[in-house]
Short mmCIF file of C-alpha atoms (C1' of nucleotides) in Angstrom, two decimals:
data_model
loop_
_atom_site.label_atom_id
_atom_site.label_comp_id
_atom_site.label_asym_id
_atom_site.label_seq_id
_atom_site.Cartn_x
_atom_site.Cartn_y
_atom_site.Cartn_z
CA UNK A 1 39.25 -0.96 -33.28
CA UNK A 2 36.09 -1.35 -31.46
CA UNK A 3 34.71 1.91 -32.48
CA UNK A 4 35.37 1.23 -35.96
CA UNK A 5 33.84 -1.64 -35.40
CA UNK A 6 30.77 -0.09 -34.16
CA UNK A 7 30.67 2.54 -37.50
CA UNK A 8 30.53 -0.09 -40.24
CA UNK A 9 28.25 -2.42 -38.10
CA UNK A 10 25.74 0.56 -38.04
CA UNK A 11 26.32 1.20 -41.45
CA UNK A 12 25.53 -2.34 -42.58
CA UNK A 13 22.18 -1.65 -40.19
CA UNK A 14 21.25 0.77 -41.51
CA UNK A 15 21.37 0.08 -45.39
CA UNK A 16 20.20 -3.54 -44.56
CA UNK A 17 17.33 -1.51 -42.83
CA UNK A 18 16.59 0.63 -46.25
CA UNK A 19 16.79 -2.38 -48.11
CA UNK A 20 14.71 -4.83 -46.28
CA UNK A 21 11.96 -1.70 -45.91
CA UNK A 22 11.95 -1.55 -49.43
CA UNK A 23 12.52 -5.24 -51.14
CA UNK A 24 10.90 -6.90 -47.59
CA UNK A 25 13.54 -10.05 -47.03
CA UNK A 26 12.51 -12.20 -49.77
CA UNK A 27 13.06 -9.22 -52.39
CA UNK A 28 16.35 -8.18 -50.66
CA UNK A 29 19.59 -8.64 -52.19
CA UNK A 30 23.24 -9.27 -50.34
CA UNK A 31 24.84 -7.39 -52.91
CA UNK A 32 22.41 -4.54 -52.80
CA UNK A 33 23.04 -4.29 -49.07
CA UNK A 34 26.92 -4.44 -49.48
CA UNK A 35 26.36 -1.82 -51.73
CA UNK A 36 24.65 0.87 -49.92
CA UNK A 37 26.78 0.13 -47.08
CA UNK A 38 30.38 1.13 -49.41
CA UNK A 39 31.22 -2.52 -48.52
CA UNK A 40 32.07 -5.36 -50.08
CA UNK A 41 30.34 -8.73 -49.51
CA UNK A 42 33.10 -10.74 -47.88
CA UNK A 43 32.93 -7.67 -45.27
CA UNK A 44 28.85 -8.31 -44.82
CA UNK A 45 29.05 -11.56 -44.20
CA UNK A 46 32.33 -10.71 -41.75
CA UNK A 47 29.87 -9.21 -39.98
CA UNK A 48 26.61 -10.81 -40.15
CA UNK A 49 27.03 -14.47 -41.23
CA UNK A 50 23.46 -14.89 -42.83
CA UNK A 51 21.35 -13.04 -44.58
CA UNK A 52 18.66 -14.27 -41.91
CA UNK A 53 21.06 -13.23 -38.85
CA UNK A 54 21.06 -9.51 -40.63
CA UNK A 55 16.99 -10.02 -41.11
CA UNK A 56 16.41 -11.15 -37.79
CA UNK A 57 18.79 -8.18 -36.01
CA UNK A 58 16.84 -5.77 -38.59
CA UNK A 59 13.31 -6.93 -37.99
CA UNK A 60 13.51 -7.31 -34.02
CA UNK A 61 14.80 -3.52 -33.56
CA UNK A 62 12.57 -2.15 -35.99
CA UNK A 63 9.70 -4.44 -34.32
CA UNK A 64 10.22 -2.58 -31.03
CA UNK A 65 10.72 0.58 -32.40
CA UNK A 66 7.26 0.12 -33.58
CA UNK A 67 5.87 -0.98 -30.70
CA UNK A 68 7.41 0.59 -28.08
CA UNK A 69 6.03 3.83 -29.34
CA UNK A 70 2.86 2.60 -27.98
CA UNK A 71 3.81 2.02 -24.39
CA UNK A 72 4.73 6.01 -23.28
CA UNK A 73 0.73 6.39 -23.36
CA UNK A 74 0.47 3.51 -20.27
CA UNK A 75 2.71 5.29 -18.03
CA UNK A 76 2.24 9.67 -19.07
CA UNK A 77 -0.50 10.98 -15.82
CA UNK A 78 -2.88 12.43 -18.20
CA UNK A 79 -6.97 12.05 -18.50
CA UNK A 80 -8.11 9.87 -20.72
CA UNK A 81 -8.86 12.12 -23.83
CA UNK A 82 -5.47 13.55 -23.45
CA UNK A 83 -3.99 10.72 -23.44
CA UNK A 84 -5.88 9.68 -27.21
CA UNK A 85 -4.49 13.40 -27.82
CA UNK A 86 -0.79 12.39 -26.66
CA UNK A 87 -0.99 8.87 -28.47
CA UNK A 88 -2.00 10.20 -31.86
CA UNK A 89 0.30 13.12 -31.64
CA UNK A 90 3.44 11.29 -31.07
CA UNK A 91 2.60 8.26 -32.50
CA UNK A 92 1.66 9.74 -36.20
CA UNK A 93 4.84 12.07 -35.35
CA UNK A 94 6.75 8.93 -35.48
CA UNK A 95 5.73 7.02 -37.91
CA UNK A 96 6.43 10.63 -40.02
CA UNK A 97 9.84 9.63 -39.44
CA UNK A 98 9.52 6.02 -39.90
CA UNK A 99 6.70 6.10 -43.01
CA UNK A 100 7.86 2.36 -44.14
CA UNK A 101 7.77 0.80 -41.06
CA UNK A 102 4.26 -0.01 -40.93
CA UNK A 103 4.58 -1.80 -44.59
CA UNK A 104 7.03 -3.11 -43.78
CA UNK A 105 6.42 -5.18 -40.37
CA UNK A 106 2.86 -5.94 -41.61
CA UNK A 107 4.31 -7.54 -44.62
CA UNK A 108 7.03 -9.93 -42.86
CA UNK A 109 4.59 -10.69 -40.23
CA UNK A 110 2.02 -11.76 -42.46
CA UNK A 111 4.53 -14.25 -44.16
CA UNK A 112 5.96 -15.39 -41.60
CA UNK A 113 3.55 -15.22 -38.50
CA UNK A 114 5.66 -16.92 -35.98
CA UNK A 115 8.16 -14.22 -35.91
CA UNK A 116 6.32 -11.84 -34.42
CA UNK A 117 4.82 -14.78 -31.75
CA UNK A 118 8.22 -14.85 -30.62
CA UNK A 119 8.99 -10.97 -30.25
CA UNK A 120 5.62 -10.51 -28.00
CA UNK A 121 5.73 -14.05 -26.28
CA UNK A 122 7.12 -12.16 -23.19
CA UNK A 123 4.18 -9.12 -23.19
CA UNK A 124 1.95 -9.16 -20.79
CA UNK A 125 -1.03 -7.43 -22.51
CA UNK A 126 -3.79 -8.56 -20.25
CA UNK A 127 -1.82 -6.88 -17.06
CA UNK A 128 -1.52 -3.81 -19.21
CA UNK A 129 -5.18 -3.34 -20.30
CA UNK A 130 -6.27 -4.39 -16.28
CA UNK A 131 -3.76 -1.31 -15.46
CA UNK A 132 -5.05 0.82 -17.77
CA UNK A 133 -8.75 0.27 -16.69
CA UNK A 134 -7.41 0.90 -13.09
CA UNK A 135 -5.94 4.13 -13.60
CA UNK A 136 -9.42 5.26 -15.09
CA UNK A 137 -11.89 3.38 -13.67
CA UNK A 138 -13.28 7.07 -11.82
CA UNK A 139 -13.77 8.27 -15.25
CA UNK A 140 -14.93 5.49 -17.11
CA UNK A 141 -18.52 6.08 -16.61
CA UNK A 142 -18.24 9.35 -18.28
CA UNK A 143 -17.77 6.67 -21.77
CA UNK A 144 -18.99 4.43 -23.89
CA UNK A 145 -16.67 1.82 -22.69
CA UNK A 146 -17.02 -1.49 -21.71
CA UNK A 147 -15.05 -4.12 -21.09
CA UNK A 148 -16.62 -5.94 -24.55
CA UNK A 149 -15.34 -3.19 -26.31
CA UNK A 150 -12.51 -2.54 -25.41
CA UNK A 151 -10.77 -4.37 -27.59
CA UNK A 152 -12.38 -2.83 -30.92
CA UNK A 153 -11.18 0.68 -29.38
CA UNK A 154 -7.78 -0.38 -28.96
CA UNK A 155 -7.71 -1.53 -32.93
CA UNK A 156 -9.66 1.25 -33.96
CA UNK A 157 -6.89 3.60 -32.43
CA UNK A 158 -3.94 1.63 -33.79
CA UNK A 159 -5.91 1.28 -37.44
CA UNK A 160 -6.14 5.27 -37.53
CA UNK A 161 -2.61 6.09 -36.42
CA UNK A 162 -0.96 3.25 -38.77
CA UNK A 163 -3.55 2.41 -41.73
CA UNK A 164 -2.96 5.65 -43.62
CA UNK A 165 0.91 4.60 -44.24
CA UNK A 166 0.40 1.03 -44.42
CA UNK A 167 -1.65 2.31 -47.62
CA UNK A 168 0.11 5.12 -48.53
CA UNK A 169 0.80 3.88 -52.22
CA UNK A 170 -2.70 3.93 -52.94
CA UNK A 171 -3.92 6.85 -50.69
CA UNK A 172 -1.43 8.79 -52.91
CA UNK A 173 -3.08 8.14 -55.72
CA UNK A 174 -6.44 9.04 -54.85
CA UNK A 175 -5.69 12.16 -53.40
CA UNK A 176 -3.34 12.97 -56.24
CA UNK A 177 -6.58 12.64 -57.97
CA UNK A 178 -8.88 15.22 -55.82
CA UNK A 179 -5.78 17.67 -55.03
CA UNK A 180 -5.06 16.58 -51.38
CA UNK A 181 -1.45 16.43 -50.26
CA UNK A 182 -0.52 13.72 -48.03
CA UNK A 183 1.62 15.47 -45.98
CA UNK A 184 -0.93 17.82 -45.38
CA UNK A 185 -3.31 15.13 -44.71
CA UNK A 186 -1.11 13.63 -42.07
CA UNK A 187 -0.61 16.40 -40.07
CA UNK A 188 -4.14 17.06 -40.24
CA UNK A 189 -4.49 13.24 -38.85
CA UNK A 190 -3.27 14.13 -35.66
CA UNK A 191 -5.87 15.96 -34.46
CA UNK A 192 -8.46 14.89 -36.50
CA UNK A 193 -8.21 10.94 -35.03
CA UNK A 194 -7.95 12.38 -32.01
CA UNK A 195 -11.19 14.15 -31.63
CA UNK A 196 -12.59 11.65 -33.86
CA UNK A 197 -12.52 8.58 -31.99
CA UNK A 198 -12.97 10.89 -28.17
CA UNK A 199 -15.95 12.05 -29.81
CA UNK A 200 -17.06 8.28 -30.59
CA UNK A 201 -16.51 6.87 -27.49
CA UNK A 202 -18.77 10.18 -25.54
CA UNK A 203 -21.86 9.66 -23.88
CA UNK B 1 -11.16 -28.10 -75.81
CA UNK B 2 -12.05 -24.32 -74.52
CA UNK B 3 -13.66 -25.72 -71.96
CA UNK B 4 -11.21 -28.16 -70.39
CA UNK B 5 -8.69 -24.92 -71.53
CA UNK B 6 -11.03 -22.89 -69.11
CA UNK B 7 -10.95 -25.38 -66.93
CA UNK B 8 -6.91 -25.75 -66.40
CA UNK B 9 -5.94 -21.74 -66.96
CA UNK B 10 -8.77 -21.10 -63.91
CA UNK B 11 -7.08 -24.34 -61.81
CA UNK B 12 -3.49 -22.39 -62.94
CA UNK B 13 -4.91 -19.15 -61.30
CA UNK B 14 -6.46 -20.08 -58.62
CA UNK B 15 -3.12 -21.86 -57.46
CA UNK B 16 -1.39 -18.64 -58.68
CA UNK B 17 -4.01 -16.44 -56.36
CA UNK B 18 -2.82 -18.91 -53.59
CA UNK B 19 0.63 -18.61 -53.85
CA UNK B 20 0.96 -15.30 -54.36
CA UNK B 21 -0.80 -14.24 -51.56
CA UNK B 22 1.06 -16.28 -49.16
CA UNK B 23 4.12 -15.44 -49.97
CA UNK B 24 4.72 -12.28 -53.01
CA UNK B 25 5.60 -11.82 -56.41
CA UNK B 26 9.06 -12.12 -55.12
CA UNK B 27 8.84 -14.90 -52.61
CA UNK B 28 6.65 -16.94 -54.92
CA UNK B 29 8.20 -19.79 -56.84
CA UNK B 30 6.59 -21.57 -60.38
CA UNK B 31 6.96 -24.97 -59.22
CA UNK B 32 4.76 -24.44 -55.99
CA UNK B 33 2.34 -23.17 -58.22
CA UNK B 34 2.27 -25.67 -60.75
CA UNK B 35 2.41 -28.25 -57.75
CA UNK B 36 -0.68 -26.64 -56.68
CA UNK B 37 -2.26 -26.74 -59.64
CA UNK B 38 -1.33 -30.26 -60.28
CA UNK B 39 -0.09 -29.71 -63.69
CA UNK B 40 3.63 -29.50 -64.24
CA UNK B 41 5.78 -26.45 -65.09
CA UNK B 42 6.21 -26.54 -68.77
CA UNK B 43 1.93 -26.24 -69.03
CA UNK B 44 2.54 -23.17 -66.15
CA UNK B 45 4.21 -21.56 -68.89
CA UNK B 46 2.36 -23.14 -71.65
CA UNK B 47 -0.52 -20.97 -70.35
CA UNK B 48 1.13 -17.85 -69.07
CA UNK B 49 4.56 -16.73 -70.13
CA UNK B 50 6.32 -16.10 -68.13
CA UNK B 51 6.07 -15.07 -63.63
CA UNK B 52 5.04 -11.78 -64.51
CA UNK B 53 2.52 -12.26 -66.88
CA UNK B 54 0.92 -14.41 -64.64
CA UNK B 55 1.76 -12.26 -61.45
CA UNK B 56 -0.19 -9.18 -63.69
CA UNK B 57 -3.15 -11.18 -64.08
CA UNK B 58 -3.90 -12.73 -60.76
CA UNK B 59 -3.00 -8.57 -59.35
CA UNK B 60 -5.21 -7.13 -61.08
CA UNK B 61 -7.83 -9.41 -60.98
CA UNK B 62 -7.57 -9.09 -56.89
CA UNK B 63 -7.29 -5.54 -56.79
CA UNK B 64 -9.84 -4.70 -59.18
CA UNK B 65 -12.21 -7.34 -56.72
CA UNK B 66 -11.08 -5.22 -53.74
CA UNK B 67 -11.71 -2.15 -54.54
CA UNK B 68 -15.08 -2.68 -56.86
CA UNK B 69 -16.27 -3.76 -53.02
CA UNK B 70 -15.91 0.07 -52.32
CA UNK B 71 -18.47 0.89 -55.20
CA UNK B 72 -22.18 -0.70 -54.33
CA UNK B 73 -21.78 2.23 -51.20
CA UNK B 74 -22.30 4.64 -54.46
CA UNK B 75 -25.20 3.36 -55.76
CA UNK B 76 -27.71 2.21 -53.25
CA UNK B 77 -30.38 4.62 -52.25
CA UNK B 78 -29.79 5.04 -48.71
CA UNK B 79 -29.40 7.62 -45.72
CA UNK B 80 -25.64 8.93 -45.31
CA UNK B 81 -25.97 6.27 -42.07
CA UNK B 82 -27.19 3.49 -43.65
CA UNK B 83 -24.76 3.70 -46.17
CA UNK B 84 -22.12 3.82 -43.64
CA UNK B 85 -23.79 0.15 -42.09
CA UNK B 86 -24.46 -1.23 -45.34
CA UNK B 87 -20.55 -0.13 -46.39
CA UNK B 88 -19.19 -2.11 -42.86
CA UNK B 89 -21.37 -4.94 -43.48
CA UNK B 90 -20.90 -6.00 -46.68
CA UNK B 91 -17.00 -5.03 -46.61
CA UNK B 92 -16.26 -6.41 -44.07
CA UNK B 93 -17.91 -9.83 -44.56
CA UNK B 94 -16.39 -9.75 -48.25
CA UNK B 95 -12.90 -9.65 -46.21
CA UNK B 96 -13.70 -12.62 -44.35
CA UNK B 97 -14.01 -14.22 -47.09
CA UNK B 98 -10.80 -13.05 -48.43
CA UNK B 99 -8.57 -12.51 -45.63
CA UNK B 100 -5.52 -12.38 -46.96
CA UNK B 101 -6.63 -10.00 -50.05
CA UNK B 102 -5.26 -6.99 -48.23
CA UNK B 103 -1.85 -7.59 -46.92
CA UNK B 104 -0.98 -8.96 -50.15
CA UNK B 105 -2.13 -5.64 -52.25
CA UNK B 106 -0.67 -3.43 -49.38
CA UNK B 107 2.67 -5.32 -49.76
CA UNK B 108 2.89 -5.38 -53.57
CA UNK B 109 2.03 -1.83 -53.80
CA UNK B 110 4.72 -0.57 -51.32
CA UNK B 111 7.08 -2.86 -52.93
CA UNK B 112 6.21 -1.40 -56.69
CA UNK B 113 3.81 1.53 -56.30
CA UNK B 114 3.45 2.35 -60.36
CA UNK B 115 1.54 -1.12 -60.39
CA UNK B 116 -1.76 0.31 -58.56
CA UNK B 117 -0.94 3.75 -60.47
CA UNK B 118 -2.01 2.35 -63.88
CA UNK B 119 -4.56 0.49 -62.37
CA UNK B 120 -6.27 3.37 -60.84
CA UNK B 121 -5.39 6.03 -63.64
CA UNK B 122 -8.72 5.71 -65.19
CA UNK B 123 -11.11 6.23 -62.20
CA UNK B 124 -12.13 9.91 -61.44
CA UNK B 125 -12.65 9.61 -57.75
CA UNK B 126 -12.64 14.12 -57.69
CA UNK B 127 -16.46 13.07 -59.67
CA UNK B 128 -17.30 9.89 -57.32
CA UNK B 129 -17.41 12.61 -54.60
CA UNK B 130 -18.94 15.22 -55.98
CA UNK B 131 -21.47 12.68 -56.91
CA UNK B 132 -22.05 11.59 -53.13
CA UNK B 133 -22.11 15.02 -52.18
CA UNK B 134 -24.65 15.78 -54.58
CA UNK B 135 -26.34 13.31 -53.25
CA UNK B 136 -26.69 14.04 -49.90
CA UNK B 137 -26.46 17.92 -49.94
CA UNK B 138 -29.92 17.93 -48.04
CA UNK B 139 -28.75 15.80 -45.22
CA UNK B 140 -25.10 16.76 -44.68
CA UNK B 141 -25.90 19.73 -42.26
CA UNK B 142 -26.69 17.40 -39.86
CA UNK B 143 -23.25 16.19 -39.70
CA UNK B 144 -19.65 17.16 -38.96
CA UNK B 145 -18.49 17.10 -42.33
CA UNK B 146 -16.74 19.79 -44.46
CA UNK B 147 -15.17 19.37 -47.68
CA UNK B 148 -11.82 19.58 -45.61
CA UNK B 149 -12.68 16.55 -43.81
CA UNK B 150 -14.11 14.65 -46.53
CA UNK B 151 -10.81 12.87 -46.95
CA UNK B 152 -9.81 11.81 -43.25
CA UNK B 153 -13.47 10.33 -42.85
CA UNK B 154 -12.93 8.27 -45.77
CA UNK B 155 -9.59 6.99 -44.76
CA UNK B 156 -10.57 6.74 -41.73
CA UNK B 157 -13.62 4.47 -42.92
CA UNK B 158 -11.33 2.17 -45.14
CA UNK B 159 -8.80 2.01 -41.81
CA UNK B 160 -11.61 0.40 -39.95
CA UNK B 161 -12.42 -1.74 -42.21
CA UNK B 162 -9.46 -3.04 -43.84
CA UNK B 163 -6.90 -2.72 -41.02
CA UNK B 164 -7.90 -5.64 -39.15
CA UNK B 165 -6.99 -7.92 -41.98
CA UNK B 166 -3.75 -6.09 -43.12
CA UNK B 167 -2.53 -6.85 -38.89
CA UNK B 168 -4.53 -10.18 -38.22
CA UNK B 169 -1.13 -11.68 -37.65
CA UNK B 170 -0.04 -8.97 -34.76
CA UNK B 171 -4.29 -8.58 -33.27
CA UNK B 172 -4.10 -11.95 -32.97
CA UNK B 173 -1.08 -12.49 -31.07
CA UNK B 174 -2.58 -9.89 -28.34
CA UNK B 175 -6.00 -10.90 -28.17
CA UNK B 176 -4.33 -14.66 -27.89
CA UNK B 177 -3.10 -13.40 -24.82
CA UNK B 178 -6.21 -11.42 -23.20
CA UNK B 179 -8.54 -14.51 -24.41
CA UNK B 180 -10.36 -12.61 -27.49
CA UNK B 181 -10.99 -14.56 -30.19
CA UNK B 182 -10.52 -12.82 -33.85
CA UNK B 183 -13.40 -14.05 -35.50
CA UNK B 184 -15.95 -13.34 -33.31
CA UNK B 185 -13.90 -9.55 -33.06
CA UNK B 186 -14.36 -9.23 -36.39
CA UNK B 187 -17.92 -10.09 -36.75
CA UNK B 188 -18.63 -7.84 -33.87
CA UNK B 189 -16.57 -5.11 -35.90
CA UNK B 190 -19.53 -4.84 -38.77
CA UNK B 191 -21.72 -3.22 -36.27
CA UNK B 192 -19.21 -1.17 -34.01
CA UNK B 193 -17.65 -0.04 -36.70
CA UNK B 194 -20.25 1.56 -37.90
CA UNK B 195 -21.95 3.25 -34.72
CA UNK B 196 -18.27 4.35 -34.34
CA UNK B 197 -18.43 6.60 -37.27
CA UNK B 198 -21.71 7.53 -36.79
CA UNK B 199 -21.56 8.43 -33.81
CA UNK B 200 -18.38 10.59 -34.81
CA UNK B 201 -19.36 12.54 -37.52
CA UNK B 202 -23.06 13.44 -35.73
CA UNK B 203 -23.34 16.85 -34.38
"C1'" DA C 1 -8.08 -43.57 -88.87
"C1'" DT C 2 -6.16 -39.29 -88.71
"C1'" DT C 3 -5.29 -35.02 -86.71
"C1'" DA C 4 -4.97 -31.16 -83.50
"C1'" DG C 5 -4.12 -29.69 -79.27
"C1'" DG C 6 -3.85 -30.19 -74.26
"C1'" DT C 7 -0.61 -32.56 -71.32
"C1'" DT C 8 3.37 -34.99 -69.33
"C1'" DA C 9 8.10 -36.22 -68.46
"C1'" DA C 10 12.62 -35.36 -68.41
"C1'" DT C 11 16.35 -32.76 -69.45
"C1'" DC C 12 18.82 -28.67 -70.27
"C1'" DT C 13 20.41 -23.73 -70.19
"C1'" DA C 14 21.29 -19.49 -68.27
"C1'" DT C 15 21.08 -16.62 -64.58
"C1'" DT C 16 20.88 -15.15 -60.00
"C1'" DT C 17 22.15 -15.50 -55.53
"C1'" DA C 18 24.03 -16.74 -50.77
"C1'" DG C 19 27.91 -17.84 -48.88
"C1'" DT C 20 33.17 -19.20 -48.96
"C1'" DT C 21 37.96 -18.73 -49.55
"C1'" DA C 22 42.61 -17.09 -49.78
"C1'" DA C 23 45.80 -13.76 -50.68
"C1'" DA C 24 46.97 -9.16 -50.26
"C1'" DC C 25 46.44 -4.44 -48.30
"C1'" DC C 26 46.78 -1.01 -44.82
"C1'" DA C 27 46.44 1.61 -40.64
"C1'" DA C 28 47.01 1.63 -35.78
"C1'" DC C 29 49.62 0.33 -32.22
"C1'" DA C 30 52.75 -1.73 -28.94
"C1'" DT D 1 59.53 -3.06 -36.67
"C1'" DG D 2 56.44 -6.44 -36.55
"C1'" DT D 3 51.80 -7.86 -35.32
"C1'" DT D 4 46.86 -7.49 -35.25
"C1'" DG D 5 42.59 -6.95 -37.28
"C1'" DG D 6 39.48 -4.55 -40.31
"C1'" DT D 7 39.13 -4.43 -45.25
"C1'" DT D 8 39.47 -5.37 -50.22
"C1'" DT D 9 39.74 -8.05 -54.42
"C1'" DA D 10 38.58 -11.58 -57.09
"C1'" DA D 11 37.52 -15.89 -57.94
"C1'" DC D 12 34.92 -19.66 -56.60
"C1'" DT D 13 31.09 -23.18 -55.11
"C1'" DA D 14 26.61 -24.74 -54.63
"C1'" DA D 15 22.02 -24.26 -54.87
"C1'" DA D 16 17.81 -22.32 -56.53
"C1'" DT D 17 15.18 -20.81 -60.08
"C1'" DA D 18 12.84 -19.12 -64.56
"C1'" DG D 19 12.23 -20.57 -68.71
"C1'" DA D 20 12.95 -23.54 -73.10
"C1'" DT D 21 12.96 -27.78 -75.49
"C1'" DT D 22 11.72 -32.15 -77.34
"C1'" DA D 23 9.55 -36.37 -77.72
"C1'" DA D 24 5.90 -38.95 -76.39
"C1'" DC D 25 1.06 -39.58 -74.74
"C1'" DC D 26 -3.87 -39.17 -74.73
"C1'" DT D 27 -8.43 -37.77 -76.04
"C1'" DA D 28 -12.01 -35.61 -78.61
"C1'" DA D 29 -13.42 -33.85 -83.02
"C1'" DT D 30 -13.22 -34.38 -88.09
#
DNA sequence: ATTAGGTTAATCTATTTAGTTAAACCAACA
DNA sequence: TGTTGGTTTAACTAAATAGATTAACCTAAT
């Protein structure tokens, strides 16, 4: 039954998914994973042979699910502070949905570098960043932007939008300490980075 | 001999501090460490107990070195913007010395978040404020800052800082491609950084 | 010279864990 | 009705690993 199939693969994903976010794959446990699921093991490993096969097929979606939230902001016809507006909007949005992702993928990545070399080995990011320049080199003037720092804008964006739940754990317990909610805080992000980093960048 | 016992527990930790940042408490494994400390495993636990006792020690030892790098900002008699230099230079050249200090506190915290709780339960950071508030009372109406915004501007100054490390293994892969190279980024960051915010929170 | 304590070597135990296997179960379906 | 394939159960293997143990070794202090 092929859509049967299709329900306990995606229900293997997805508790895999909780369970990697949480452990990370060297904390993660077969039997933990059956578990969520309401499988057995024999049934896991029906399905994905390895626990590396089920890390790899977990890590590469959520990967691009991370990063593919950046790309709308290349192609959406909007000026260039609107489109720091857009970015931090949707892209804090997200990861409101998503708040382990960030831990997550900068954890794996940082023990086990290559496997994010392979994901991006196709990307082009020089072609994107000579598009992006094109489609606002009338405004560009108007900026404190040069090609020098370019990249340290990029980063600075990226740190503001994902930083906060990268370090949530110990955010938390600051602002537990001086009565700020974190929820709050994030929603407040949004607009905050936003008009943060456009005024920054301002002549 | 308590200084040849000095001299082996600090060998035994520094291997520890090694290991444990490359790969986790749970990725970690005793032999590797005793390998690199050149002793054998039975002195490993001779010395420490057991994996956690030593895991506790090296943790809190790093975190209490990361985040008494946020203090010195408290103390020195400076304007609001020199602080805000002096904070991005000495940070962030303290992180080049330790690069991999903050993806391995960021990843032990999300994976046990009551760790950095105890740490942290002593230090009244609703005073630290109050005290840099105090401070600067006379000089503040020159700025963009509220009390409501007091928290995304420090987050937002940590982010800067301390994001770059946390994602060296993803900045890298990009700026691989468009032909930056991360050191010289980061050195470059001390100073950007820091006319970044400034140039943010000025009216 | 004797002793105390850091150190090694080698072995062992107990546990955890990934992955396998084989028999049986059951629902759909042709 | 009989077959197919997803699923379970339960037991198993093999490897990795934390930690303990014991006897012997070496060196510096008494």
């Amino acid at each position: 039954m092929a859509e049967n199939d299709k329900l306990t693969e995606d229900r293997i994903f997805e508790a895999a998914t909780l369970v990697f976010e949480e452990k990370g794959m060297a904390g993660a446990r077969m039997q933990n994973i059956a578990d969520r699921a309401g499988i057995n093991k024999a049934l896991l490993h029906y399905y994905f042979r390895t626990k590396d096969h089920l890390f790899d097929a977990v890590f590469a979606k959520l990967a691009q699910k991370m990063f593919m939230k950046f790309a709308p902001i290349f192609e959406e016809d909007l000026s260039l502070e609107d489109k720091i507006r857009f970015f931090f909007r949707e892209h804090i949005t997200f990861l409101q949905k998503n708040p382990k992702l960030p831990g997550f993928i900068l954890n794996e990545i940082n023990h086990n570098p290559q496997r994010i070399k392979k994901l991006m080995k196709n990307i082009d990011f020089r072609n994107i960043w000579l598009t992006i320049l094109e489609h606002h080199k009338d405004e560009l003037h108007k900026y404190n932007i040069t090609e020098e720092t370019i990249p340290q804008i990029m980063t600075t964006i990226a740190s503001l939008s994902v930083f906060p739940f990268a370090a949530r754990g110990i955010f938390e317990v600051v602002f537990n300490n001086i009565g700020v909610d974190f929820d709050k805080y994030i929603e407040e992000r949004k607009v905050f980075a936003a008009e943060f980093v456009i005024k920054a960048i301002t002549k």
